[in-house]
Structures are given as structure tokens and as C-alpha cells.
Amino acid sequence: MDFEELRQAIEEVMLVDAHAHNIVALDSSFPFINSFSEAAGDALSFAPHSLSFKRNLREVAELYGCENSLQVVEEHRRSSGLGSITVKCFKAARISAILIDDGLKLDKMHDIEWHKNFTPFVGRILRIERLAESILDKELLDGSTWTLDKFTETFMENLRSFADKIVGLKSVAAYRSGLEINTNVTTKDAEEGLAEVLCAGKPVRITNKSFIDYIFTHSLEVALQFDLPMQIHTGFGDKDLDLRLSNPLHLRMLLEDERFSKCHIVLLHASYPFSKEASYLASVYPQVYLDFGLAVPKLSVHGMISSLKELLELAPMNKVMFSTDGYAFPETYYLGAKKTREIIFSVLHDACCDGDVTVDEAIEAAKDILARNAIKLYKINIGAKVFNSKDIVSANSVNIGNSASDNGVSLVRILWVDASGQHRCRVVPIKRFNDVVKKNGIGLTFASMAMTSSVDGPADETNLTGVGEIRLMPDLTTIRRIPWMEVEEMVLADMHLRPGEAWEYCPREALRRVSKVLKDEFNLVMNAGFENEFVLLKSVAKEGKEEWLPIDSAPYCSASGYDSAAPIFHEVVAALQLLNIIVEQLHAEAGKGQFEMALGHTACTCSADNLVFAREVIRAIARKHGLLATFVPNFLPRYALDDIGSGSHVHISLWQNGENVFMASGSSYRHGISTVGEEFMAGVLHHLPSILAFTAPVPNSYDRIQPNTWSGAYQCWGKENREAPIRTACPPGIKDGLVSNFEIKSFDGCANPYLGLAAILAAGIDGLRRHLSLPEPVDTNPSYLDAKLKRLPKSLSESLEALKKDDVLEDLIGKKLMIAIKGVRKAEIEYDSKNKDSYKQLIHRY
């Protein structure tokens, strides 16, 4: 059978989340670890050792492109802002509607209106016990005591007043007194129950069984009158619940009561571990429906699959519904949606193989379970069709509360990096950003990706001119408050032909595209970590002219060199911490006024974003102190090699399911590298001459790549050999003889990091596809072996010639983008050949 159509249908359907709860503010006291477990108190300390915790944390880390660590994920959440992460989670989840039970009271939770910023439809589920408690918490106006008659009148009046403002009711009787609901509770028992509740004091918490049964029965009357479904918590939950009393079989009296046979009863949470019992009830009682939120994603993969299979053993598929049971954190919505799509496919795939359904029937069942059943039952006003991503307003168009003008922000910088590696930005007022730019972007000429380091106009032979316009679309997952100017925010932009349609020339999209090939073909993710080398320059008047000179001449790793810039670094590191960018170390470098700052490694797409932000921070804070920070490879006259150039070395590793798989495992290994690691690195080494056209993109770059300058001038690799362009590393904490990553030294601050990493990825993929092997490592200074080793390109002209012959990079990166890059590089070469002092202006551009 061909299941691709089934897979595609499940991936494209916009979900209806039929049961969820409010999201809380970032400074809520409710701990983020609770998004992964129903445990509380001391039991929560054991949660990280569960299968579902490990899987769910890893998937959140992959979504954010950060390290698979609870602490790092929490840091990413704080620095990104709640609006940004919520957009990212909901966009990835592709949810068209959510039904929120706001009776779960959490510290600093947002109201239902706030959630409407992130999805087209938000409905309210009214929790009946919470409504009753809020009524009893109030004093009667005449000062009298609550009686059962007064309470009943007030309660029913309130319920009816809400009927046209809600989509359903909900009961947590399972948590309070169990599911053996007595629909014939006597007035006397209810009165005694009310008296017991009132005697317990305020705030009121209703636990008396008779009174709960009384409230439930009267609520069913309103549900019947207004045709509102009643959701009931069944099965597992936190320890406040007695699991023995949450078996849905206890509901028999309710289900057999003819008065309520027309009430729609929704059993939540797959009734786990009573999924078979729930399936039976849905098969024999017409009013019973099933919802499998919480079981997905809180169980192991096997548990989720088996639970859903048990639900479908007897239950009609048009009575089973999806929900996330999302609460407190947008990540819970994302995880519920992501795993549901995977589990639904697995279960229906098996059903097709078993002969229970055809593929066409499975597709219809998937659409019913994921959206249509809930739309029909809850009468959701988005029509009866199943929405796909083209039918729903993009999450980018929403007005995010914590990015609005009421947080003191007045302007937003929209950043992008062009083909020549220059950072550029447009600035818009916050109101226009929220009202227009989030949804429609900003217009930008095609020529923006054809500009060189010398001319702000389109280069010849790029096929790009001033005719035609794209849209700069802000990626709201990257929006950040600017630490050095708190009335502004900054956000990275993608290039779209029109909103939602990526432009082939977009550097960020190119890196995503090649990353997807690595993931789809080899189930691998490339992590990257950059070392930023830069020079701090001070302005000096000399013979009436301004010159920029290094701030000092201190040697490599000197304390005095660090002291000269310590005030700047304190501000830089603090700002980067606010942006959730990890600084591993910093020191004075060997060049005059030169410093290096190493950033933490993460998924390559996020690492490139971090590099852009880090350079913005360093430049801005240096400028604040009256200095110029430049990342240009060499700011001295050509071939004046009395100083060392600046690079942007990058460390590369390969990850699979949260584990570093570049490093060898077991007792048998070659060079301390795994097979996939060696093949990937061999591909990079093989394509290194053409990669240089991306990572060393201006003529000035090759003034740095010289023998005996620790920049890697020969096409070779070595173990901890800093004269080799590719160096394998065994940092502290790694077992001796093993390699955790490799460093590429021929990467500098003029390179567009997205394009540079895309080229490295493409070369590595070629190595994996062809199972390339590494030559023997060079364990001496490569210049001593000049006659035996191939020299890397000595100029941009040579690397451009290598690129023109490299079909592999063109196939993976894209022909049109490659034409533009080659055109820009050719223009750089021509301008430099006619302007020998062109290097002087580079300090102001990079």
C-alpha cells in the first residue's frame, strides 16, 4: 500500500484542540518542568528519568534549536519572550481552534482573550465545580447564609447566562469524589453536603460527594437545554486523584438515566489506563464520546499507540477526538499536536495493513479525529471543512501581547544578512510592526541580494536588478528586546516572494533547506559553535585625517589586553545572556587590539542567528564606548603580515536524537570519529576549495589565509593541529582519543553565516552519500610539506573557479542563489583589482 497520501493528509490538517488550559506568564511560579509530567512535590524530581520526559524535552530543544537541556530550554524561553515562543509552538502545531477550560487556576495565567492572538478560534469550556465554588466564596447581599435553594437558583442562573458564551461544560468529579455519579441524590443529602462545604471555610473547595453529584446533575439539565457537551475527567492525573474511582465504568448510573440520554458526554484523557473500558462505553452508549489528550504526549510512544489502538478497538471513529490538554506552557500544545500526528499515522497505518480500513477510509478517519468530530460536536464556527495551512491566517499576523507598545517598545529593527555577508536593517514603529509588518512584511528590492562589500547596488551576472520586490517577513521566534536600547526590539527576517512563499535567494531558507536534506536522508542535525575574532579600534587624528588604530598591542591571552576592554566585555556578556546566547570564553588574541569570544554550540540554524545577534551586540556596545569593533579578516595594508588576521572559526558536530554521533563509540574506531562523522568531514575537506567562496568571501579574506598564521592554508586536516584548516578537537571532558567535533578555520567575519553553514552542510551530505574516507591526518606544520600538500585557493578568484566546477553545492544550495553568489564574488574581485585601498572601507562594513 502507498501511505504517502495518508501521511500528507495527517500533516496538512489544521487541528481542533478540543480540551486545553490557559498559558501562564514567564514569571509565573508554576514550574516549567510540570509541562513534562503530572507529578508534583518530591515525585517531580524523578520525572526527568521517564521515557516521555526525555523524548518531549528533546523535541522542544529541537524546535528551539538549542541544547537538549532543561536549563538551556528555560533560558531560551526567558530570552525569547512568551509571545515569540507561543507563536513558534502554535505555528509548528498548526492548530486552528482551541477550547479552553479556564477553571484550572495557575499563577499569572493569561485570560482566554490573550490566546486569541495565536489561533483563529478560541472557545471556552466552563468548569462546573469552579463556578459553584466562586459562587459560594461570595457573601449574600442580605448577610444571610447560603441555603441549597439559594445556591441552586444562583448556580442555574449563572450557568444559563454563560450558555451562549461557551462551547461546553466540564466536571472534575473524578478528582473530588469519583465517577460513581448518583443522578438521584436526595435534597437532604445535598443540603448536608453544602453545610459540610461551608463549614470547611474559604476559599471554598467542594469535595463532598453528594453535593458534587447534585451540582453535576443540575448542570446536565442546562447542558441538555442548550445542547452543550459535558466533558468529564477520566483516568489518570496528578496524585490528588484516586485512580480507582476514575474508571469510566463508574458512570453507568449516569449513562443509564433516561433524562440525560441525549446529553453528549466526552470522556477525557483516553481514560488511561482504562482505554478499553472507554472504548466499550462509546460503542454501546450513543451519547459517549472520547478524547485522548494528556495520554498523548505524556505516555511513552508504545503507551500512546496502544492506548489509541484500544480506544479504536470498539469505539466509532466519528466519536473520537484530539486534544492536547495543553496547559501553562505553549510547548505542551506543540508536543500534543506533534505526537498526535505521528501516533494517528502509526495507528491508522497498522489498521490499513491489518485490513480494518482502506487508505481512503483512514484518511477520512484522520480528518474526523483531528478536526471534524470536534467541529460538529462543539458547533465551532469555522465551518465543517478541515482546514489546511493555506486556509488559516498565519501566526505571523497575530498581535502578540508582550511585543506590543505597552511594554515600552517604540521601534523594531528588522535584520537580514545579504550575499556579501553585510548586516542590514529596516526600522519600523511598533504600531506599524504589529498592524502591518507581522502579516505583510516589508518591501525590499531584488537587488538586495546582489550587493557587494563596495557598492550598494546590484552586481552584474547575478540575474538580480532593481526590478522586482520581495517581502522581508519577520521571524517572530527571533524577536528580542535590545539590551543596549530597551525601547527597541530586533527581529531576524526571512525573504519571501509573498507572505508564506519563501524566495529562492533567502540565506536563512537555504540553510533550512539543506538542513532538511541532512535530517530526511540521514536523521542527523548539524550543530555549530562560532569563535568570534574581532579588533577594537580607536579613532586618532593624524595630520588632520581620521585614522582607526588598535586600542593596544598586548600579546595573546594577556591579562593586560583583557583589562583594556574589560568594561566593554562585561556589558557584552550581560547583553548576550539576556539574549540567551551562551558565551563559553573570551580572551585577548595575538593581533593588535584583537580579541576572541567563543559562543556555545547549538543547531546550525540557531547558531547562525546567534552569531548575527552577537556581532550586533559587540559592535553596538563598542560604539557606545567610542570604539569601532571590526570583524574584517585583515584591516592592514595587503601583505603587511606583521599582524594576524581575524577569523570566525566554526566548530561542527553531528547529532541524532539528542546525542552527539560525530564522536566514535565502542572500543574500535578510526581517528576517534564515528563512521558518519568521518564521511561528513571527508566531504567538507574534499569541497573545501569551493566552500571558501562562501566562508572567505572577499579578496581581503585571503590575506589572512597564509601559512604559519593558524588559519589553515593547505587542503588537509589534523588532530589538534591549528595550522590545518580542519582540526579535530578533544575538549576537556571528552575521553582521551575521542573527537567531539571538528573546527573549520577558513571561515571569517565577512561570511554570511547561513550561506557558509549551508555550504559546509552540502559538502558533508556529499561525503555521507558517497561514503568518503579521510586521508591520514597531518601531524606537523603543513608548510613543511608544501611539495606534498595541495595549497588552498590563494585568492577569491581561485575559490570562485573551484565553486564554478562544484555541481554538488549548486544542486543542494540552489542554482539561482548560486548564480547570484558567483556574480557578487566576481564583482568583488573586479573592484578590488582596480582599488588597492578598498580594504580600508571594510572596517565600516564588517
mmCIF file with all atom_site columns, C-alpha atoms in Angstrom, residues 152-262:
data_model
loop_
_atom_site.group_PDB
_atom_site.id
_atom_site.type_symbol
_atom_site.label_atom_id
_atom_site.label_alt_id
_atom_site.label_comp_id
_atom_site.label_asym_id
_atom_site.label_entity_id
_atom_site.label_seq_id
_atom_site.pdbx_PDB_ins_code
_atom_site.Cartn_x
_atom_site.Cartn_y
_atom_site.Cartn_z
_atom_site.occupancy
_atom_site.B_iso_or_equiv
_atom_site.pdbx_formal_charge
_atom_site.auth_seq_id
_atom_site.auth_comp_id
_atom_site.auth_asym_id
_atom_site.auth_atom_id
_atom_site.pdbx_PDB_model_num
ATOM 1   C CA . THR A 1 152 ? -29.310 26.253 43.191 1.00 0.00 ? 152 THR A CA 1
ATOM 2   C CA . GLU A 1 153 ? -31.113 29.333 41.914 1.00 0.00 ? 153 GLU A CA 1
ATOM 3   C CA . THR A 1 154 ? -27.872 31.327 41.617 1.00 0.00 ? 154 THR A CA 1
ATOM 4   C CA . PHE A 1 155 ? -25.913 28.456 40.117 1.00 0.00 ? 155 PHE A CA 1
ATOM 5   C CA . MET A 1 156 ? -28.509 27.661 37.439 1.00 0.00 ? 156 MET A CA 1
ATOM 6   C CA . GLU A 1 157 ? -28.966 31.332 36.609 1.00 0.00 ? 157 GLU A CA 1
ATOM 7   C CA . ASN A 1 158 ? -25.204 31.706 36.137 1.00 0.00 ? 158 ASN A CA 1
ATOM 8   C CA . LEU A 1 159 ? -24.955 28.571 34.020 1.00 0.00 ? 159 LEU A CA 1
ATOM 9   C CA . ARG A 1 160 ? -27.746 29.716 31.723 1.00 0.00 ? 160 ARG A CA 1
ATOM 10  C CA . SER A 1 161 ? -26.201 33.188 31.390 1.00 0.00 ? 161 SER A CA 1
ATOM 11  C CA . PHE A 1 162 ? -22.983 31.589 30.138 1.00 0.00 ? 162 PHE A CA 1
ATOM 12  C CA . ALA A 1 163 ? -24.694 29.186 27.729 1.00 0.00 ? 163 ALA A CA 1
ATOM 13  C CA . ASP A 1 164 ? -24.277 31.338 24.614 1.00 0.00 ? 164 ASP A CA 1
ATOM 14  C CA . LYS A 1 165 ? -20.698 32.293 25.507 1.00 0.00 ? 165 LYS A CA 1
ATOM 15  C CA . ILE A 1 166 ? -19.251 28.810 25.918 1.00 0.00 ? 166 ILE A CA 1
ATOM 16  C CA . VAL A 1 167 ? -18.885 25.681 23.798 1.00 0.00 ? 167 VAL A CA 1
ATOM 17  C CA . GLY A 1 168 ? -19.221 23.119 26.572 1.00 0.00 ? 168 GLY A CA 1
ATOM 18  C CA . LEU A 1 169 ? -19.157 22.236 30.278 1.00 0.00 ? 169 LEU A CA 1
ATOM 19  C CA . LYS A 1 170 ? -16.653 20.218 32.246 1.00 0.00 ? 170 LYS A CA 1
ATOM 20  C CA . SER A 1 171 ? -16.570 18.303 35.511 1.00 0.00 ? 171 SER A CA 1
ATOM 21  C CA . VAL A 1 172 ? -13.590 17.225 37.624 1.00 0.00 ? 172 VAL A CA 1
ATOM 22  C CA . ALA A 1 173 ? -15.711 14.976 39.834 1.00 0.00 ? 173 ALA A CA 1
ATOM 23  C CA . ALA A 1 174 ? -13.065 12.269 39.346 1.00 0.00 ? 174 ALA A CA 1
ATOM 24  C CA . TYR A 1 175 ? -10.667 14.429 41.361 1.00 0.00 ? 175 TYR A CA 1
ATOM 25  C CA . ARG A 1 176 ? -13.120 15.215 44.123 1.00 0.00 ? 176 ARG A CA 1
ATOM 26  C CA . SER A 1 177 ? -15.271 12.192 44.865 1.00 0.00 ? 177 SER A CA 1
ATOM 27  C CA . GLY A 1 178 ? -15.034 9.764  41.966 1.00 0.00 ? 178 GLY A CA 1
ATOM 28  C CA . LEU A 1 179 ? -17.119 8.971  38.913 1.00 0.00 ? 179 LEU A CA 1
ATOM 29  C CA . GLU A 1 180 ? -19.877 6.948  40.532 1.00 0.00 ? 180 GLU A CA 1
ATOM 30  C CA . ILE A 1 181 ? -22.254 9.864  39.987 1.00 0.00 ? 181 ILE A CA 1
ATOM 31  C CA . ASN A 1 182 ? -25.609 9.497  41.716 1.00 0.00 ? 182 ASN A CA 1
ATOM 32  C CA . THR A 1 183 ? -28.069 11.320 39.481 1.00 0.00 ? 183 THR A CA 1
ATOM 33  C CA . ASN A 1 184 ? -30.821 10.756 42.065 1.00 0.00 ? 184 ASN A CA 1
ATOM 34  C CA . VAL A 1 185 ? -29.087 12.397 45.025 1.00 0.00 ? 185 VAL A CA 1
ATOM 35  C CA . THR A 1 186 ? -31.658 13.485 47.588 1.00 0.00 ? 186 THR A CA 1
ATOM 36  C CA . THR A 1 187 ? -32.237 17.066 48.634 1.00 0.00 ? 187 THR A CA 1
ATOM 37  C CA . LYS A 1 188 ? -31.356 16.138 52.209 1.00 0.00 ? 188 LYS A CA 1
ATOM 38  C CA . ASP A 1 189 ? -28.012 14.667 51.211 1.00 0.00 ? 189 ASP A CA 1
ATOM 39  C CA . ALA A 1 190 ? -27.255 17.719 49.056 1.00 0.00 ? 190 ALA A CA 1
ATOM 40  C CA . GLU A 1 191 ? -28.135 20.076 51.937 1.00 0.00 ? 191 GLU A CA 1
ATOM 41  C CA . GLU A 1 192 ? -25.862 18.177 54.307 1.00 0.00 ? 192 GLU A CA 1
ATOM 42  C CA . GLY A 1 193 ? -23.122 18.259 51.683 1.00 0.00 ? 193 GLY A CA 1
ATOM 43  C CA . LEU A 1 194 ? -23.451 22.015 51.247 1.00 0.00 ? 194 LEU A CA 1
ATOM 44  C CA . ALA A 1 195 ? -23.296 22.514 55.026 1.00 0.00 ? 195 ALA A CA 1
ATOM 45  C CA . GLU A 1 196 ? -20.098 20.452 55.181 1.00 0.00 ? 196 GLU A CA 1
ATOM 46  C CA . VAL A 1 197 ? -18.541 22.518 52.397 1.00 0.00 ? 197 VAL A CA 1
ATOM 47  C CA . LEU A 1 198 ? -19.401 25.807 54.082 1.00 0.00 ? 198 LEU A CA 1
ATOM 48  C CA . CYS A 1 199 ? -18.058 24.624 57.450 1.00 0.00 ? 199 CYS A CA 1
ATOM 49  C CA . ALA A 1 200 ? -14.647 23.956 55.870 1.00 0.00 ? 200 ALA A CA 1
ATOM 50  C CA . GLY A 1 201 ? -14.220 27.719 55.337 1.00 0.00 ? 201 GLY A CA 1
ATOM 51  C CA . LYS A 1 202 ? -12.974 29.836 52.450 1.00 0.00 ? 202 LYS A CA 1
ATOM 52  C CA . PRO A 1 203 ? -11.721 29.672 49.834 1.00 0.00 ? 203 PRO A CA 1
ATOM 53  C CA . VAL A 1 204 ? -14.326 27.041 49.147 1.00 0.00 ? 204 VAL A CA 1
ATOM 54  C CA . ARG A 1 205 ? -13.236 23.660 47.767 1.00 0.00 ? 205 ARG A CA 1
ATOM 55  C CA . ILE A 1 206 ? -16.089 21.249 47.086 1.00 0.00 ? 206 ILE A CA 1
ATOM 56  C CA . THR A 1 207 ? -15.246 17.634 47.895 1.00 0.00 ? 207 THR A CA 1
ATOM 57  C CA . ASN A 1 208 ? -18.494 16.297 49.381 1.00 0.00 ? 208 ASN A CA 1
ATOM 58  C CA . LYS A 1 209 ? -19.767 13.557 47.070 1.00 0.00 ? 209 LYS A CA 1
ATOM 59  C CA . SER A 1 210 ? -23.462 14.230 47.460 1.00 0.00 ? 210 SER A CA 1
ATOM 60  C CA . PHE A 1 211 ? -23.058 17.932 46.764 1.00 0.00 ? 211 PHE A CA 1
ATOM 61  C CA . ILE A 1 212 ? -20.833 17.272 43.736 1.00 0.00 ? 212 ILE A CA 1
ATOM 62  C CA . ASP A 1 213 ? -23.386 14.799 42.358 1.00 0.00 ? 213 ASP A CA 1
ATOM 63  C CA . TYR A 1 214 ? -26.099 17.397 42.906 1.00 0.00 ? 214 TYR A CA 1
ATOM 64  C CA . ILE A 1 215 ? -24.145 20.085 41.029 1.00 0.00 ? 215 ILE A CA 1
ATOM 65  C CA . PHE A 1 216 ? -23.357 17.643 38.226 1.00 0.00 ? 216 PHE A CA 1
ATOM 66  C CA . THR A 1 217 ? -26.985 16.569 37.772 1.00 0.00 ? 217 THR A CA 1
ATOM 67  C CA . HIS A 1 218 ? -28.257 20.150 37.635 1.00 0.00 ? 218 HIS A CA 1
ATOM 68  C CA . SER A 1 219 ? -25.514 21.058 35.163 1.00 0.00 ? 219 SER A CA 1
ATOM 69  C CA . LEU A 1 220 ? -26.680 18.265 32.886 1.00 0.00 ? 220 LEU A CA 1
ATOM 70  C CA . GLU A 1 221 ? -30.103 19.891 32.792 1.00 0.00 ? 221 GLU A CA 1
ATOM 71  C CA . VAL A 1 222 ? -28.558 23.089 31.400 1.00 0.00 ? 222 VAL A CA 1
ATOM 72  C CA . ALA A 1 223 ? -26.348 21.082 29.039 1.00 0.00 ? 223 ALA A CA 1
ATOM 73  C CA . LEU A 1 224 ? -29.442 19.334 27.710 1.00 0.00 ? 224 LEU A CA 1
ATOM 74  C CA . GLN A 1 225 ? -31.370 22.596 27.397 1.00 0.00 ? 225 GLN A CA 1
ATOM 75  C CA . PHE A 1 226 ? -28.632 24.347 25.384 1.00 0.00 ? 226 PHE A CA 1
ATOM 76  C CA . ASP A 1 227 ? -27.153 21.279 23.668 1.00 0.00 ? 227 ASP A CA 1
ATOM 77  C CA . LEU A 1 228 ? -23.754 21.702 25.331 1.00 0.00 ? 228 LEU A CA 1
ATOM 78  C CA . PRO A 1 229 ? -21.358 18.737 25.585 1.00 0.00 ? 229 PRO A CA 1
ATOM 79  C CA . MET A 1 230 ? -20.173 17.771 29.073 1.00 0.00 ? 230 MET A CA 1
ATOM 80  C CA . GLN A 1 231 ? -16.506 16.894 29.358 1.00 0.00 ? 231 GLN A CA 1
ATOM 81  C CA . ILE A 1 232 ? -15.547 14.590 32.239 1.00 0.00 ? 232 ILE A CA 1
ATOM 82  C CA . HIS A 1 233 ? -12.045 13.966 33.516 1.00 0.00 ? 233 HIS A CA 1
ATOM 83  C CA . THR A 1 234 ? -11.446 10.211 33.462 1.00 0.00 ? 234 THR A CA 1
ATOM 84  C CA . GLY A 1 235 ? -8.377  8.076  34.009 1.00 0.00 ? 235 GLY A CA 1
ATOM 85  C CA . PHE A 1 236 ? -5.013  9.320  35.241 1.00 0.00 ? 236 PHE A CA 1
ATOM 86  C CA . GLY A 1 237 ? -3.941  12.711 36.533 1.00 0.00 ? 237 GLY A CA 1
ATOM 87  C CA . ASP A 1 238 ? -1.922  14.059 39.438 1.00 0.00 ? 238 ASP A CA 1
ATOM 88  C CA . LYS A 1 239 ? -1.892  12.437 42.892 1.00 0.00 ? 239 LYS A CA 1
ATOM 89  C CA . ASP A 1 240 ? -4.980  14.372 44.094 1.00 0.00 ? 240 ASP A CA 1
ATOM 90  C CA . LEU A 1 241 ? -6.970  11.872 42.059 1.00 0.00 ? 241 LEU A CA 1
ATOM 91  C CA . ASP A 1 242 ? -7.916  8.393  43.261 1.00 0.00 ? 242 ASP A CA 1
ATOM 92  C CA . LEU A 1 243 ? -7.264  6.352  40.139 1.00 0.00 ? 243 LEU A CA 1
ATOM 93  C CA . ARG A 1 244 ? -9.562  3.569  41.322 1.00 0.00 ? 244 ARG A CA 1
ATOM 94  C CA . LEU A 1 245 ? -12.522 5.951  41.249 1.00 0.00 ? 245 LEU A CA 1
ATOM 95  C CA . SER A 1 246 ? -11.712 7.476  37.838 1.00 0.00 ? 246 SER A CA 1
ATOM 96  C CA . ASN A 1 247 ? -12.624 4.368  35.814 1.00 0.00 ? 247 ASN A CA 1
ATOM 97  C CA . PRO A 1 248 ? -15.399 5.475  33.408 1.00 0.00 ? 248 PRO A CA 1
ATOM 98  C CA . LEU A 1 249 ? -17.351 2.269  34.105 1.00 0.00 ? 249 LEU A CA 1
ATOM 99  C CA . HIS A 1 250 ? -18.441 4.008  37.327 1.00 0.00 ? 250 HIS A CA 1
ATOM 100 C CA . LEU A 1 251 ? -20.582 6.296  35.140 1.00 0.00 ? 251 LEU A CA 1
ATOM 101 C CA . ARG A 1 252 ? -23.161 3.607  34.442 1.00 0.00 ? 252 ARG A CA 1
ATOM 102 C CA . MET A 1 253 ? -25.940 5.205  36.539 1.00 0.00 ? 253 MET A CA 1
ATOM 103 C CA . LEU A 1 254 ? -25.476 8.456  34.679 1.00 0.00 ? 254 LEU A CA 1
ATOM 104 C CA . LEU A 1 255 ? -25.385 6.779  31.272 1.00 0.00 ? 255 LEU A CA 1
ATOM 105 C CA . GLU A 1 256 ? -28.486 4.699  32.033 1.00 0.00 ? 256 GLU A CA 1
ATOM 106 C CA . ASP A 1 257 ? -30.502 7.716  33.266 1.00 0.00 ? 257 ASP A CA 1
ATOM 107 C CA . GLU A 1 258 ? -33.052 8.344  30.503 1.00 0.00 ? 258 GLU A CA 1
ATOM 108 C CA . ARG A 1 259 ? -33.352 12.024 31.453 1.00 0.00 ? 259 ARG A CA 1
ATOM 109 C CA . PHE A 1 260 ? -29.810 12.614 30.188 1.00 0.00 ? 260 PHE A CA 1
ATOM 110 C CA . SER A 1 261 ? -29.610 10.113 27.333 1.00 0.00 ? 261 SER A CA 1
ATOM 111 C CA . LYS A 1 262 ? -29.392 12.980 24.844 1.00 0.00 ? 262 LYS A CA 1
#
